[in-house]
Amino acid sequence: MSSGKGSIRGGAVMDRGFDCDVLIIGGGIVGLSTAYALARAAPGLQVVVLEKEHGTARHQTGRNSGVIHSGIYYRPGSLKARFAVRGAAEMTEFCRAEGIAHRITGKLIVATGREELPRLHALAQRGRENGIPVRELGPAQITEYEPEVRGLAAIQVATTGIVDYGAVAERLAAASGAEIRCGAEVVRISRRAEGVAVATADGSVLRARSLVNCAGLHCDRIARLAGDQPGMRIVPFRGEYYTLARPELVRGLVYPVPDPAFPFLGVHLTRGIEGGVHVGPNAVPALAREGYGWGVVRPGDLGSTLAWPGSWRIARRHWRYGAGELHRSLSKPAFAAAVRRLLPAVDVSDLRRAPAGVRAQAVLRDGTLVDDFLIREAPRTVHVLNAPSPAATAALPIGREIARRALASVVVRT
């Protein structure tokens, strides 16, 4: 790469020998939000996004339940708490300004057993600490909001909403002005004195001043290609969904009280932007990073998971929970029984299979499930190593944070 003198035009770094200023790997909502934030922070900056699929938002972004999360679940002061609360408001405003269909519906978090009541009250307190308006409800009040839902107590969270995140990602891509290259799988990365060179499977090589890794399910692999040791491994968990054949049973969004030992929210009911109701997801180990069904097995992906010590430590620590999730995955009646705790009127015949998603969950060597967003820096590189839900909700503030770090490594030469 040449390091000859360059000039500044419209905020862009125009060094000869570089194809762009910032190169982003990953065309999901986080990568596209980063491109959007870079355009707003430094107009004229040359940004390229590489996406291995033949379109953007094909994995976590396009396969979730479309919820704009309030931020109630997350530890006060954490990145998730700060970015989700801020992101929910910003996402709503972005959709309003861009004409993207969305709706602020509110949701209920419902306790169905007495053992869940202390956790429900603690969750209400956490919401208040995060600045989220919550209302605690009794059984009669629950039925006012959701006539078919039964519970001992609930929290009503008014700031939760729904949206099509694929549509949001499409608008972010257009508004960013970045060059989006689809079908561009990264196979080699070379980090040099003043920049980074990235080779794709078709033989192309791009040279950039700064690299951003937003590769989601493959972010740890990209980090290692760049010569970094991320200290974590992506362990994929498939979330399986059904649609409700009788959507009139649910008015809005209904969630169980989550188990604080896990980053998963449990099987919930979500009336989507098109009016249908999604039921799910559960959380079962996937046999491939893009393993959207039991029939998808990739030995390399499975071997990577099994070779990571943290995977075995998770299995030993949480085998009872995992066994229950597997049972509900393999048995539709068992899944229906779990749903009936919230919605007693549901029958097995009401559940129809829907497309699954895969959560890119970072796991540390000691078996810890990373419960916050994880962003790490290396020379001329920013790695986003854990950004599952609520990353879509928080995409705008996450993008700004990543952009801030990436811009710090773009040295303007005159």
mmCIF file of C-alpha atoms in Angstrom:
data_model
loop_
_atom_site.group_PDB
_atom_site.id
_atom_site.type_symbol
_atom_site.label_atom_id
_atom_site.label_comp_id
_atom_site.label_asym_id
_atom_site.label_seq_id
_atom_site.Cartn_x
_atom_site.Cartn_y
_atom_site.Cartn_z
ATOM 1 C CA MET A 1 0.000 0.000 0.000
ATOM 2 C CA SER A 2 1.230 3.398 -0.888
ATOM 3 C CA SER A 3 1.579 5.963 1.859
ATOM 4 C CA GLY A 4 2.021 8.917 -0.417
ATOM 5 C CA LYS A 5 0.623 12.288 0.469
ATOM 6 C CA GLY A 6 -3.071 12.879 0.091
ATOM 7 C CA SER A 7 -5.583 15.641 0.560
ATOM 8 C CA ILE A 8 -8.863 16.251 2.340
ATOM 9 C CA ARG A 9 -11.962 16.644 0.176
ATOM 10 C CA GLY A 10 -15.317 17.037 1.869
ATOM 11 C CA GLY A 11 -13.996 15.375 5.010
ATOM 12 C CA ALA A 12 -12.664 12.321 3.179
ATOM 13 C CA VAL A 13 -9.145 11.038 3.455
ATOM 14 C CA MET A 14 -7.880 10.887 -0.140
ATOM 15 C CA ASP A 15 -4.533 9.128 0.304
ATOM 16 C CA ARG A 16 -3.252 7.472 -2.819
ATOM 17 C CA GLY A 17 -2.915 3.710 -2.516
ATOM 18 C CA PHE A 18 -6.140 3.249 -0.514
ATOM 19 C CA ASP A 19 -9.469 2.173 -1.960
ATOM 20 C CA CYS A 20 -11.482 3.634 0.903
ATOM 21 C CA ASP A 21 -11.109 5.237 4.279
ATOM 22 C CA VAL A 22 -13.162 2.751 6.332
ATOM 23 C CA LEU A 23 -13.946 -0.823 5.324
ATOM 24 C CA ILE A 24 -16.828 -2.509 7.170
ATOM 25 C CA ILE A 25 -17.226 -6.282 7.118
ATOM 26 C CA GLY A 26 -20.869 -7.252 7.596
ATOM 27 C CA GLY A 27 -24.036 -5.884 6.032
ATOM 28 C CA GLY A 28 -26.394 -6.389 8.957
ATOM 29 C CA ILE A 29 -28.056 -3.535 10.798
ATOM 30 C CA VAL A 30 -24.997 -2.830 12.996
ATOM 31 C CA GLY A 31 -22.602 -2.580 10.046
ATOM 32 C CA LEU A 32 -25.035 -0.426 8.067
ATOM 33 C CA SER A 33 -25.725 1.814 11.060
ATOM 34 C CA THR A 34 -21.961 2.283 11.422
ATOM 35 C CA ALA A 35 -21.743 3.341 7.773
ATOM 36 C CA TYR A 36 -24.640 5.744 8.354
ATOM 37 C CA ALA A 37 -22.949 7.204 11.454
ATOM 38 C CA LEU A 38 -19.667 7.653 9.590
ATOM 39 C CA ALA A 39 -21.452 9.565 6.822
ATOM 40 C CA ARG A 40 -23.034 11.910 9.348
ATOM 41 C CA ALA A 41 -19.837 12.394 11.365
ATOM 42 C CA ALA A 42 -17.500 12.917 8.394
ATOM 43 C CA PRO A 43 -19.362 13.787 5.187
ATOM 44 C CA GLY A 44 -17.439 12.665 2.131
ATOM 45 C CA LEU A 45 -15.625 9.861 3.923
ATOM 46 C CA GLN A 46 -15.165 6.890 1.619
ATOM 47 C CA VAL A 47 -16.822 3.836 3.158
ATOM 48 C CA VAL A 48 -17.181 0.340 1.707
ATOM 49 C CA VAL A 49 -19.329 -2.408 3.244
ATOM 50 C CA LEU A 50 -18.528 -6.041 2.383
ATOM 51 C CA GLU A 51 -21.344 -8.569 2.777
ATOM 52 C CA LYS A 52 -20.821 -12.233 1.940
ATOM 53 C CA GLU A 53 -24.502 -12.849 1.164
ATOM 54 C CA HIS A 54 -26.213 -11.611 -2.003
ATOM 55 C CA GLY A 55 -28.164 -9.034 -0.042
ATOM 56 C CA THR A 56 -28.007 -7.200 3.270
ATOM 57 C CA ALA A 57 -29.736 -8.112 6.556
ATOM 58 C CA ARG A 58 -29.976 -11.845 5.767
ATOM 59 C CA HIS A 59 -29.170 -13.210 9.238
ATOM 60 C CA GLN A 60 -29.852 -11.778 12.722
ATOM 61 C CA THR A 61 -31.270 -8.506 11.363
ATOM 62 C CA GLY A 62 -33.795 -10.106 9.045
ATOM 63 C CA ARG A 63 -34.752 -13.072 11.223
ATOM 64 C CA ASN A 64 -35.798 -11.562 14.543
ATOM 65 C CA SER A 65 -39.241 -10.780 15.929
ATOM 66 C CA GLY A 66 -39.034 -7.073 15.045
ATOM 67 C CA VAL A 67 -39.348 -5.737 18.595
ATOM 68 C CA ILE A 68 -38.168 -2.254 19.566
ATOM 69 C CA HIS A 69 -36.991 -3.133 23.070
ATOM 70 C CA SER A 70 -37.412 -0.695 25.950
ATOM 71 C CA GLY A 71 -34.156 -1.595 27.751
ATOM 72 C CA ILE A 72 -35.864 -2.870 30.917
ATOM 73 C CA TYR A 73 -33.897 -6.119 31.114
ATOM 74 C CA TYR A 74 -30.351 -4.800 31.121
ATOM 75 C CA ARG A 75 -28.025 -4.010 33.980
ATOM 76 C CA PRO A 76 -28.072 -0.272 34.792
ATOM 77 C CA GLY A 77 -25.012 1.445 33.358
ATOM 78 C CA SER A 78 -24.244 -1.349 30.880
ATOM 79 C CA LEU A 79 -23.896 -0.651 27.169
ATOM 80 C CA LYS A 80 -27.074 -2.620 26.541
ATOM 81 C CA ALA A 81 -29.061 -0.556 29.024
ATOM 82 C CA ARG A 82 -27.757 2.809 27.827
ATOM 83 C CA PHE A 83 -27.885 2.030 24.119
ATOM 84 C CA ALA A 84 -31.261 0.232 24.200
ATOM 85 C CA VAL A 85 -33.057 3.016 26.066
ATOM 86 C CA ARG A 86 -31.535 5.673 23.830
ATOM 87 C CA GLY A 87 -31.838 3.491 20.750
ATOM 88 C CA ALA A 88 -35.547 2.794 21.215
ATOM 89 C CA ALA A 89 -36.316 6.510 21.134
ATOM 90 C CA GLU A 90 -33.962 7.122 18.218
ATOM 91 C CA MET A 91 -35.245 4.135 16.235
ATOM 92 C CA THR A 92 -38.804 5.370 16.638
ATOM 93 C CA GLU A 93 -37.831 8.850 15.457
ATOM 94 C CA PHE A 94 -35.789 7.462 12.545
ATOM 95 C CA CYS A 95 -38.741 5.369 11.373
ATOM 96 C CA ARG A 96 -41.086 8.324 11.709
ATOM 97 C CA ALA A 97 -38.759 10.589 9.729
ATOM 98 C CA GLU A 98 -38.087 7.986 7.023
ATOM 99 C CA GLY A 99 -41.656 6.765 6.647
ATOM 100 C CA ILE A 100 -40.888 3.226 7.851
ATOM 101 C CA ALA A 101 -43.898 1.355 9.239
ATOM 102 C CA HIS A 102 -43.647 0.939 12.995
ATOM 103 C CA ARG A 103 -45.898 1.009 16.042
ATOM 104 C CA ILE A 104 -45.367 1.654 19.750
ATOM 105 C CA THR A 105 -47.523 -1.049 21.282
ATOM 106 C CA GLY A 106 -46.221 -1.460 24.807
ATOM 107 C CA LYS A 107 -45.900 -4.952 26.253
ATOM 108 C CA LEU A 108 -46.686 -7.070 29.278
ATOM 109 C CA ILE A 109 -44.118 -9.115 31.200
ATOM 110 C CA VAL A 110 -46.203 -11.695 33.025
ATOM 111 C CA ALA A 111 -45.452 -13.834 36.071
ATOM 112 C CA THR A 112 -47.350 -17.142 35.933
ATOM 113 C CA GLY A 113 -45.874 -18.757 39.063
ATOM 114 C CA ARG A 114 -45.310 -17.470 42.595
ATOM 115 C CA GLU A 115 -41.573 -18.187 42.346
ATOM 116 C CA GLU A 116 -41.397 -15.582 39.551
ATOM 117 C CA LEU A 117 -42.870 -12.711 41.595
ATOM 118 C CA PRO A 118 -39.597 -11.578 43.254
ATOM 119 C CA ARG A 119 -37.909 -11.537 39.834
ATOM 120 C CA LEU A 120 -40.801 -9.549 38.371
ATOM 121 C CA HIS A 121 -40.565 -6.929 41.121
ATOM 122 C CA ALA A 122 -36.773 -6.737 40.690
ATOM 123 C CA LEU A 123 -37.294 -6.242 36.963
ATOM 124 C CA ALA A 124 -39.695 -3.366 37.612
ATOM 125 C CA GLN A 125 -37.090 -1.736 39.831
ATOM 126 C CA ARG A 126 -34.398 -2.239 37.190
ATOM 127 C CA GLY A 127 -36.644 -0.581 34.631
ATOM 128 C CA ARG A 128 -37.091 2.449 36.857
ATOM 129 C CA GLU A 129 -33.315 2.648 37.393
ATOM 130 C CA ASN A 130 -32.903 2.669 33.610
ATOM 131 C CA GLY A 131 -35.388 5.530 33.303
ATOM 132 C CA ILE A 132 -38.183 3.422 31.811
ATOM 133 C CA PRO A 133 -41.802 4.062 32.847
ATOM 134 C CA VAL A 134 -43.332 0.832 34.161
ATOM 135 C CA ARG A 135 -46.685 -0.018 35.679
ATOM 136 C CA GLU A 136 -47.247 -3.039 37.895
ATOM 137 C CA LEU A 137 -50.506 -4.904 37.281
ATOM 138 C CA GLY A 138 -52.617 -7.496 39.062
ATOM 139 C CA PRO A 139 -54.561 -10.354 37.431
ATOM 140 C CA ALA A 140 -57.680 -8.277 36.650
ATOM 141 C CA GLN A 141 -55.587 -5.525 35.057
ATOM 142 C CA ILE A 142 -53.725 -8.064 32.922
ATOM 143 C CA THR A 143 -57.002 -9.132 31.309
ATOM 144 C CA GLU A 144 -57.867 -5.512 30.555
ATOM 145 C CA TYR A 145 -54.795 -5.379 28.282
ATOM 146 C CA GLU A 146 -54.833 -9.011 27.120
ATOM 147 C CA PRO A 147 -58.173 -10.784 27.700
ATOM 148 C CA GLU A 148 -56.792 -14.260 26.909
ATOM 149 C CA VAL A 149 -53.574 -13.958 28.959
ATOM 150 C CA ARG A 150 -53.445 -15.271 32.517
ATOM 151 C CA GLY A 151 -50.937 -14.432 35.232
ATOM 152 C CA LEU A 152 -50.472 -13.599 38.899
ATOM 153 C CA ALA A 153 -48.899 -10.194 38.205
ATOM 154 C CA ALA A 154 -47.345 -8.280 35.339
ATOM 155 C CA ILE A 155 -45.344 -5.244 34.331
ATOM 156 C CA GLN A 156 -46.706 -3.016 31.602
ATOM 157 C CA VAL A 157 -43.899 -1.319 29.637
ATOM 158 C CA ALA A 158 -45.240 1.460 27.444
ATOM 159 C CA THR A 159 -42.138 2.228 25.353
ATOM 160 C CA THR A 160 -41.835 -1.140 23.572
ATOM 161 C CA GLY A 161 -42.751 -1.243 19.879
ATOM 162 C CA ILE A 162 -42.497 -3.209 16.639
ATOM 163 C CA VAL A 163 -40.868 -2.571 13.268
ATOM 164 C CA ASP A 164 -39.443 -4.372 10.238
ATOM 165 C CA TYR A 165 -35.680 -4.197 10.817
ATOM 166 C CA GLY A 166 -34.989 -5.346 7.271
ATOM 167 C CA ALA A 167 -36.670 -2.150 6.047
ATOM 168 C CA VAL A 168 -34.639 -0.113 8.548
ATOM 169 C CA ALA A 169 -31.402 -1.715 7.316
ATOM 170 C CA GLU A 170 -32.325 -0.960 3.699
ATOM 171 C CA ARG A 171 -32.892 2.704 4.523
ATOM 172 C CA LEU A 172 -29.666 2.969 6.534
ATOM 173 C CA ALA A 173 -27.730 1.529 3.579
ATOM 174 C CA ALA A 174 -29.225 4.060 1.175
ATOM 175 C CA ALA A 175 -28.767 7.019 3.537
ATOM 176 C CA SER A 176 -25.154 6.139 4.325
ATOM 177 C CA GLY A 177 -23.924 6.717 0.786
ATOM 178 C CA ALA A 178 -21.526 3.820 1.328
ATOM 179 C CA GLU A 179 -20.573 1.401 -1.408
ATOM 180 C CA ILE A 180 -22.243 -1.901 -0.538
ATOM 181 C CA ARG A 181 -20.583 -4.952 -2.083
ATOM 182 C CA CYS A 182 -22.661 -8.101 -1.711
ATOM 183 C CA GLY A 183 -21.400 -11.588 -2.494
ATOM 184 C CA ALA A 184 -18.020 -10.501 -1.114
ATOM 185 C CA GLU A 185 -16.794 -13.086 1.386
ATOM 186 C CA VAL A 186 -13.619 -12.075 3.216
ATOM 187 C CA VAL A 187 -10.895 -14.749 3.115
ATOM 188 C CA ARG A 188 -7.706 -12.890 4.125
ATOM 189 C CA ILE A 189 -6.800 -9.786 6.094
ATOM 190 C CA SER A 190 -3.358 -8.180 6.216
ATOM 191 C CA ARG A 191 -2.754 -5.358 8.676
ATOM 192 C CA ARG A 192 0.204 -3.172 7.802
ATOM 193 C CA ALA A 193 1.904 -0.041 9.081
ATOM 194 C CA GLU A 194 -0.718 2.450 7.948
ATOM 195 C CA GLY A 195 -3.723 0.450 6.864
ATOM 196 C CA VAL A 196 -5.448 -2.844 6.255
ATOM 197 C CA ALA A 197 -5.714 -4.971 3.109
ATOM 198 C CA VAL A 198 -8.682 -7.321 2.748
ATOM 199 C CA ALA A 199 -8.988 -10.064 0.119
ATOM 200 C CA THR A 200 -12.355 -11.542 -0.880
ATOM 201 C CA ALA A 201 -13.181 -14.948 -2.324
ATOM 202 C CA ASP A 202 -13.410 -13.591 -5.879
ATOM 203 C CA GLY A 203 -9.777 -12.459 -5.739
ATOM 204 C CA SER A 204 -10.443 -8.756 -5.134
ATOM 205 C CA VAL A 205 -8.242 -6.831 -2.702
ATOM 206 C CA LEU A 206 -9.324 -3.630 -0.975
ATOM 207 C CA ARG A 207 -7.062 -1.350 1.017
ATOM 208 C CA ALA A 208 -8.447 0.843 3.775
ATOM 209 C CA ARG A 209 -7.160 3.121 6.488
ATOM 210 C CA SER A 210 -9.454 1.486 9.083
ATOM 211 C CA LEU A 211 -11.313 -1.809 9.368
ATOM 212 C CA VAL A 212 -14.587 -2.454 11.236
ATOM 213 C CA ASN A 213 -15.620 -6.033 11.961
ATOM 214 C CA CYS A 214 -19.419 -6.309 12.189
ATOM 215 C CA ALA A 215 -19.548 -9.884 10.926
ATOM 216 C CA GLY A 216 -22.053 -11.152 13.514
ATOM 217 C CA LEU A 217 -22.061 -14.941 13.431
ATOM 218 C CA HIS A 218 -18.513 -14.909 12.035
ATOM 219 C CA CYS A 219 -17.024 -11.971 13.985
ATOM 220 C CA ASP A 220 -14.568 -14.107 15.973
ATOM 221 C CA ARG A 221 -13.253 -15.676 12.758
ATOM 222 C CA ILE A 222 -12.766 -12.263 11.181
ATOM 223 C CA ALA A 223 -10.908 -11.124 14.306
ATOM 224 C CA ARG A 224 -8.533 -14.070 13.985
ATOM 225 C CA LEU A 225 -8.054 -13.402 10.255
ATOM 226 C CA ALA A 226 -6.927 -9.922 11.270
ATOM 227 C CA GLY A 227 -4.327 -11.466 13.589
ATOM 228 C CA ASP A 228 -6.187 -10.760 16.844
ATOM 229 C CA GLN A 229 -7.164 -13.166 19.601
ATOM 230 C CA PRO A 230 -10.675 -12.147 20.661
ATOM 231 C CA GLY A 231 -10.749 -14.265 23.833
ATOM 232 C CA MET A 232 -14.256 -15.492 23.036
ATOM 233 C CA ARG A 233 -16.006 -17.784 20.600
ATOM 234 C CA ILE A 234 -19.360 -17.387 18.884
ATOM 235 C CA VAL A 235 -21.572 -20.284 19.946
ATOM 236 C CA PRO A 236 -24.709 -20.236 17.784
ATOM 237 C CA PHE A 237 -28.122 -20.733 19.379
ATOM 238 C CA ARG A 238 -31.095 -21.281 17.110
ATOM 239 C CA GLY A 239 -34.330 -19.541 18.021
ATOM 240 C CA GLU A 240 -37.332 -21.410 16.631
ATOM 241 C CA TYR A 241 -40.605 -19.604 15.953
ATOM 242 C CA TYR A 242 -44.203 -20.491 15.252
ATOM 243 C CA THR A 243 -46.993 -18.273 13.974
ATOM 244 C CA LEU A 244 -50.336 -18.247 15.730
ATOM 245 C CA ALA A 245 -53.207 -19.517 13.582
ATOM 246 C CA ARG A 246 -55.619 -17.475 15.725
ATOM 247 C CA PRO A 247 -53.862 -14.099 16.011
ATOM 248 C CA GLU A 248 -56.975 -12.593 17.590
ATOM 249 C CA LEU A 249 -55.931 -14.291 20.845
ATOM 250 C CA VAL A 250 -53.181 -11.682 21.353
ATOM 251 C CA ARG A 251 -53.497 -7.913 21.123
ATOM 252 C CA GLY A 252 -49.865 -6.886 21.462
ATOM 253 C CA LEU A 253 -46.643 -8.203 23.027
ATOM 254 C CA VAL A 254 -46.598 -10.650 25.941
ATOM 255 C CA TYR A 255 -43.390 -11.923 27.584
ATOM 256 C CA PRO A 256 -42.597 -14.281 30.456
ATOM 257 C CA VAL A 257 -40.352 -13.292 33.347
ATOM 258 C CA PRO A 258 -36.819 -14.102 32.126
ATOM 259 C CA ASP A 259 -34.302 -16.229 33.961
ATOM 260 C CA PRO A 260 -31.473 -13.826 34.942
ATOM 261 C CA ALA A 261 -28.883 -16.600 34.442
ATOM 262 C CA PHE A 262 -29.394 -16.473 30.674
ATOM 263 C CA PRO A 263 -29.371 -13.744 27.995
ATOM 264 C CA PHE A 264 -32.520 -15.251 26.427
ATOM 265 C CA LEU A 265 -35.950 -13.755 27.123
ATOM 266 C CA GLY A 266 -38.002 -16.940 26.868
ATOM 267 C CA VAL A 267 -40.879 -17.873 24.569
ATOM 268 C CA HIS A 268 -43.026 -14.801 24.015
ATOM 269 C CA LEU A 269 -45.926 -13.590 21.883
ATOM 270 C CA THR A 270 -45.345 -10.770 19.400
ATOM 271 C CA ARG A 271 -47.963 -9.184 17.186
ATOM 272 C CA GLY A 272 -45.839 -8.003 14.261
ATOM 273 C CA ILE A 273 -46.077 -5.023 11.984
ATOM 274 C CA GLU A 274 -48.136 -7.017 9.453
ATOM 275 C CA GLY A 275 -50.661 -8.121 12.074
ATOM 276 C CA GLY A 276 -49.615 -11.757 12.514
ATOM 277 C CA VAL A 277 -48.473 -13.138 15.858
ATOM 278 C CA HIS A 278 -45.095 -14.820 16.288
ATOM 279 C CA VAL A 279 -44.605 -17.294 19.121
ATOM 280 C CA GLY A 280 -41.035 -17.923 20.283
ATOM 281 C CA PRO A 281 -38.152 -18.155 20.202
ATOM 282 C CA ASN A 282 -36.705 -20.967 22.233
ATOM 283 C CA ALA A 283 -32.903 -21.325 22.363
ATOM 284 C CA VAL A 284 -31.211 -24.529 21.238
ATOM 285 C CA PRO A 285 -27.594 -25.100 20.162
ATOM 286 C CA ALA A 286 -27.278 -24.841 16.384
ATOM 287 C CA LEU A 287 -25.131 -27.351 14.519
ATOM 288 C CA ALA A 288 -23.874 -24.639 12.165
ATOM 289 C CA ARG A 289 -23.355 -20.910 12.472
ATOM 290 C CA GLU A 290 -26.153 -20.497 9.978
ATOM 291 C CA GLY A 291 -27.991 -23.587 11.173
ATOM 292 C CA TYR A 292 -31.614 -22.565 10.751
ATOM 293 C CA GLY A 293 -32.836 -26.145 11.108
ATOM 294 C CA TRP A 294 -31.730 -29.461 12.624
ATOM 295 C CA GLY A 295 -30.846 -30.676 9.140
ATOM 296 C CA VAL A 296 -28.180 -28.002 8.657
ATOM 297 C CA VAL A 297 -24.889 -29.420 9.943
ATOM 298 C CA ARG A 298 -21.490 -27.975 9.087
ATOM 299 C CA PRO A 299 -18.645 -30.019 10.563
ATOM 300 C CA GLY A 300 -16.261 -27.057 10.659
ATOM 301 C CA ASP A 301 -18.729 -24.918 12.610
ATOM 302 C CA LEU A 302 -19.666 -27.754 14.943
ATOM 303 C CA GLY A 303 -16.012 -28.604 15.503
ATOM 304 C CA SER A 304 -15.277 -24.975 16.376
ATOM 305 C CA THR A 305 -18.026 -25.002 19.005
ATOM 306 C CA LEU A 306 -16.976 -28.345 20.484
ATOM 307 C CA ALA A 307 -13.291 -27.372 20.590
ATOM 308 C CA TRP A 308 -14.025 -24.299 22.701
ATOM 309 C CA PRO A 309 -13.736 -25.063 26.446
ATOM 310 C CA GLY A 310 -16.501 -22.596 27.240
ATOM 311 C CA SER A 311 -19.033 -24.682 25.310
ATOM 312 C CA TRP A 312 -18.512 -27.685 27.587
ATOM 313 C CA ARG A 313 -18.650 -25.516 30.687
ATOM 314 C CA ILE A 314 -22.003 -24.097 29.567
ATOM 315 C CA ALA A 315 -23.309 -27.613 29.003
ATOM 316 C CA ARG A 316 -22.237 -28.797 32.463
ATOM 317 C CA ARG A 317 -23.554 -25.707 34.208
ATOM 318 C CA HIS A 318 -26.918 -25.400 32.466
ATOM 319 C CA TRP A 319 -27.787 -28.892 31.258
ATOM 320 C CA ARG A 320 -31.246 -28.869 32.860
ATOM 321 C CA TYR A 321 -32.206 -25.653 31.097
ATOM 322 C CA GLY A 322 -30.754 -26.928 27.833
ATOM 323 C CA ALA A 323 -32.609 -30.241 28.100
ATOM 324 C CA GLY A 324 -35.891 -28.375 28.462
ATOM 325 C CA GLU A 325 -35.170 -26.222 25.410
ATOM 326 C CA LEU A 326 -34.258 -29.308 23.352
ATOM 327 C CA HIS A 327 -37.458 -31.044 24.420
ATOM 328 C CA ARG A 328 -39.562 -28.065 23.321
ATOM 329 C CA SER A 329 -37.662 -27.954 20.034
ATOM 330 C CA LEU A 330 -38.314 -31.597 19.219
ATOM 331 C CA SER A 331 -41.852 -31.773 20.627
ATOM 332 C CA LYS A 332 -44.536 -29.400 19.379
ATOM 333 C CA PRO A 333 -46.885 -30.394 22.238
ATOM 334 C CA ALA A 334 -44.151 -29.472 24.742
ATOM 335 C CA PHE A 335 -43.697 -26.099 23.035
ATOM 336 C CA ALA A 336 -47.466 -25.537 23.130
ATOM 337 C CA ALA A 337 -47.524 -26.427 26.836
ATOM 338 C CA ALA A 338 -44.926 -23.716 27.510
ATOM 339 C CA VAL A 339 -47.017 -21.176 25.599
ATOM 340 C CA ARG A 340 -50.158 -22.152 27.532
ATOM 341 C CA ARG A 341 -48.582 -20.867 30.733
ATOM 342 C CA LEU A 342 -49.191 -17.392 29.296
ATOM 343 C CA LEU A 343 -52.023 -18.104 26.876
ATOM 344 C CA PRO A 344 -54.183 -21.019 28.100
ATOM 345 C CA ALA A 345 -56.401 -21.029 24.984
ATOM 346 C CA VAL A 346 -53.543 -22.129 22.696
ATOM 347 C CA ASP A 347 -53.683 -25.617 21.252
ATOM 348 C CA VAL A 348 -51.042 -27.548 19.292
ATOM 349 C CA SER A 349 -53.069 -26.989 16.114
ATOM 350 C CA ASP A 350 -52.768 -23.204 16.600
ATOM 351 C CA LEU A 351 -48.992 -23.306 16.070
ATOM 352 C CA ARG A 352 -47.537 -23.205 12.564
ATOM 353 C CA ARG A 353 -43.801 -23.384 11.889
ATOM 354 C CA ALA A 354 -42.123 -20.116 10.926
ATOM 355 C CA PRO A 355 -38.539 -19.299 9.834
ATOM 356 C CA ALA A 356 -35.969 -19.632 12.606
ATOM 357 C CA GLY A 357 -33.154 -17.281 13.572
ATOM 358 C CA VAL A 358 -29.690 -17.903 14.976
ATOM 359 C CA ARG A 359 -28.282 -15.809 17.811
ATOM 360 C CA ALA A 360 -24.562 -15.046 17.632
ATOM 361 C CA GLN A 361 -23.765 -15.506 21.319
ATOM 362 C CA ALA A 362 -20.241 -14.759 22.527
ATOM 363 C CA VAL A 363 -18.961 -17.252 25.105
ATOM 364 C CA LEU A 364 -15.785 -16.787 27.129
ATOM 365 C CA ARG A 365 -13.298 -19.585 27.751
ATOM 366 C CA ASP A 366 -14.649 -20.111 31.284
ATOM 367 C CA GLY A 367 -18.172 -20.690 29.960
ATOM 368 C CA THR A 368 -19.513 -17.212 30.725
ATOM 369 C CA LEU A 369 -22.236 -16.093 28.331
ATOM 370 C CA VAL A 370 -21.303 -12.491 27.510
ATOM 371 C CA ASP A 371 -24.338 -10.473 28.554
ATOM 372 C CA ASP A 372 -23.340 -7.025 27.290
ATOM 373 C CA PHE A 373 -22.324 -5.641 23.927
ATOM 374 C CA LEU A 374 -18.635 -6.351 23.432
ATOM 375 C CA ILE A 375 -16.544 -3.990 21.302
ATOM 376 C CA ARG A 376 -12.758 -4.293 21.227
ATOM 377 C CA GLU A 377 -10.097 -2.340 19.412
ATOM 378 C CA ALA A 378 -6.809 -3.328 17.797
ATOM 379 C CA PRO A 379 -4.466 -1.254 15.607
ATOM 380 C CA ARG A 380 -6.580 0.294 12.815
ATOM 381 C CA THR A 381 -9.381 -2.150 13.630
ATOM 382 C CA VAL A 382 -12.610 -2.220 15.627
ATOM 383 C CA HIS A 383 -14.137 -5.618 16.394
ATOM 384 C CA VAL A 384 -17.818 -5.942 17.395
ATOM 385 C CA LEU A 385 -17.717 -9.303 19.168
ATOM 386 C CA ASN A 386 -21.116 -9.538 20.859
ATOM 387 C CA ALA A 387 -24.121 -7.730 19.437
ATOM 388 C CA PRO A 388 -27.216 -9.934 19.581
ATOM 389 C CA SER A 389 -30.589 -8.607 20.774
ATOM 390 C CA PRO A 390 -31.198 -5.750 21.539
ATOM 391 C CA ALA A 391 -28.616 -4.656 18.949
ATOM 392 C CA ALA A 392 -31.267 -3.915 16.329
ATOM 393 C CA THR A 393 -33.103 -1.617 18.763
ATOM 394 C CA ALA A 394 -29.800 -0.012 19.764
ATOM 395 C CA ALA A 395 -28.354 0.117 16.237
ATOM 396 C CA LEU A 396 -28.136 3.904 15.946
ATOM 397 C CA PRO A 397 -26.160 4.601 19.159
ATOM 398 C CA ILE A 398 -24.067 1.445 18.630
ATOM 399 C CA GLY A 399 -23.219 2.657 15.129
ATOM 400 C CA ARG A 400 -22.125 6.036 16.469
ATOM 401 C CA GLU A 401 -19.897 4.413 19.080
ATOM 402 C CA ILE A 402 -18.239 2.152 16.513
ATOM 403 C CA ALA A 403 -17.844 5.055 14.086
ATOM 404 C CA ARG A 404 -16.200 7.175 16.788
ATOM 405 C CA ARG A 405 -13.635 4.465 17.433
ATOM 406 C CA ALA A 406 -13.022 3.817 13.732
ATOM 407 C CA LEU A 407 -12.518 7.498 12.949
ATOM 408 C CA ALA A 408 -9.878 7.751 15.671
ATOM 409 C CA SER A 409 -7.667 5.430 13.626
ATOM 410 C CA VAL A 410 -8.180 7.205 10.301
ATOM 411 C CA VAL A 411 -5.119 9.449 10.283
ATOM 412 C CA VAL A 412 -5.684 12.417 7.974
ATOM 413 C CA ARG A 413 -2.566 13.154 5.941
ATOM 414 C CA THR A 414 -1.949 16.501 4.350
#
